[in-house]
CSV table of C-alpha atoms in Angstrom, one decimal:
chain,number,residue,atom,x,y,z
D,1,UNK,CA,-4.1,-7.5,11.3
D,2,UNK,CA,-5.5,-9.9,8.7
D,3,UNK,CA,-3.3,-11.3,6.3
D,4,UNK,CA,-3.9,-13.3,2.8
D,5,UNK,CA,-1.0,-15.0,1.5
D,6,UNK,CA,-1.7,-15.4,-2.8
D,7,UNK,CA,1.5,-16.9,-3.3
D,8,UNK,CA,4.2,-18.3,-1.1
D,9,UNK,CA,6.9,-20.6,-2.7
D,10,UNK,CA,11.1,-21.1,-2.8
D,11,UNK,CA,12.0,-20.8,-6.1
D,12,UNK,CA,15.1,-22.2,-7.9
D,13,UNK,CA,16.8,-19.5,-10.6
D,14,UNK,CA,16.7,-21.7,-13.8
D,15,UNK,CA,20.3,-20.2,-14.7
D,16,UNK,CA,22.3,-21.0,-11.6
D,17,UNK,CA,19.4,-23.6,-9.6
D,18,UNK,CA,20.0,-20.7,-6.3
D,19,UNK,CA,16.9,-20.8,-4.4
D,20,UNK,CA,14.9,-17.8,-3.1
D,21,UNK,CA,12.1,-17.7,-1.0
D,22,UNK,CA,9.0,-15.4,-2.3
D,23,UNK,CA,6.0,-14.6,-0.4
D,24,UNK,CA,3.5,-11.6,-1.6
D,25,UNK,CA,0.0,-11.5,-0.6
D,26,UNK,CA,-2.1,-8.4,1.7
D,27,UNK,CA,-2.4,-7.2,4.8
D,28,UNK,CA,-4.1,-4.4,6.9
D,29,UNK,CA,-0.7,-3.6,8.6
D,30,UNK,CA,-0.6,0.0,7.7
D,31,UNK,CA,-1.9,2.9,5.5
D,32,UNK,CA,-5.3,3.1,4.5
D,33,UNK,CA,-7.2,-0.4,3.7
D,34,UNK,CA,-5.4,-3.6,2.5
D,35,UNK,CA,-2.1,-2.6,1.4
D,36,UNK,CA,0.2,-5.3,-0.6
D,37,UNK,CA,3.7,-6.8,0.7
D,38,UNK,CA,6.4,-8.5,-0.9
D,39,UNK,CA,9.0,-10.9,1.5
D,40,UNK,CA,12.1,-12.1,-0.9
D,41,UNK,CA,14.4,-13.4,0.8
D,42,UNK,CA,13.9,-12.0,3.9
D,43,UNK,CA,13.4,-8.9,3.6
D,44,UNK,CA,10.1,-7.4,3.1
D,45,UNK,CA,8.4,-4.2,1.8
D,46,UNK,CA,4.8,-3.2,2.3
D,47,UNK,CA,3.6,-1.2,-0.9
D,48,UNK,CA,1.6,2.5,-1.3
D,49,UNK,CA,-1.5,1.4,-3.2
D,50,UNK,CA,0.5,2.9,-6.3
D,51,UNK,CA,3.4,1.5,-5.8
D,52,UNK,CA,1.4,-1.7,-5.9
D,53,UNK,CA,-1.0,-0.5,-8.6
D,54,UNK,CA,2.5,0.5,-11.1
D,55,UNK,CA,4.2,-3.3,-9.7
D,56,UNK,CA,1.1,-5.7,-10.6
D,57,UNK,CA,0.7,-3.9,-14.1
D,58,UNK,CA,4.5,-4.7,-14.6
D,59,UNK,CA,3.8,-8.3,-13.6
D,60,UNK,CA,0.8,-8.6,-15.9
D,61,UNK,CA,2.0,-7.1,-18.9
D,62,UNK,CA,4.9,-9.7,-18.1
D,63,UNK,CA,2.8,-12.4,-18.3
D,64,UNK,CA,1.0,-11.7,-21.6
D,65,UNK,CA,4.4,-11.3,-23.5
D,66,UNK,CA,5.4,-15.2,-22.2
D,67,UNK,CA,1.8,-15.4,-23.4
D,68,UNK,CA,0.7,-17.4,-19.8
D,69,UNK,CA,-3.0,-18.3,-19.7
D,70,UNK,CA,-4.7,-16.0,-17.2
């Protein structure tokens, strides 16, 4: 089971400085082909490949609104 972490970091919430630990990155743990996770907190979740497709769209379209260099 390989695994490749693309970002792993506890983050503080700018509005109430709680901290929450957020790690998402691949692995090969199940389905067909690398399949994304997502640990927050604790507890994790290992995404279909359109699941993950639908999330990282999200996150990008995200990202160009706050207009973050890419």
């Amino acid at each position: 089971m390989g695994t490749t972490t693309y970002f792993d970091k506890t983050v503080a919430d700018c509005a109430t400085d709680d901290k929450v630990s957020i790690d998402v990155g691949t692995w090969n743990f199940a389905g067909n082909g690398p399949q994304m996770y997502l640990n927050l907190d604790g507890k994790s979740i290992t995404f279909s490949h359109k699941d993950a497709e639908e999330f990282c769209d999200a996150i990008s379209r995200i990202a160009s609104y706050l207009t973050y260099p890419r």
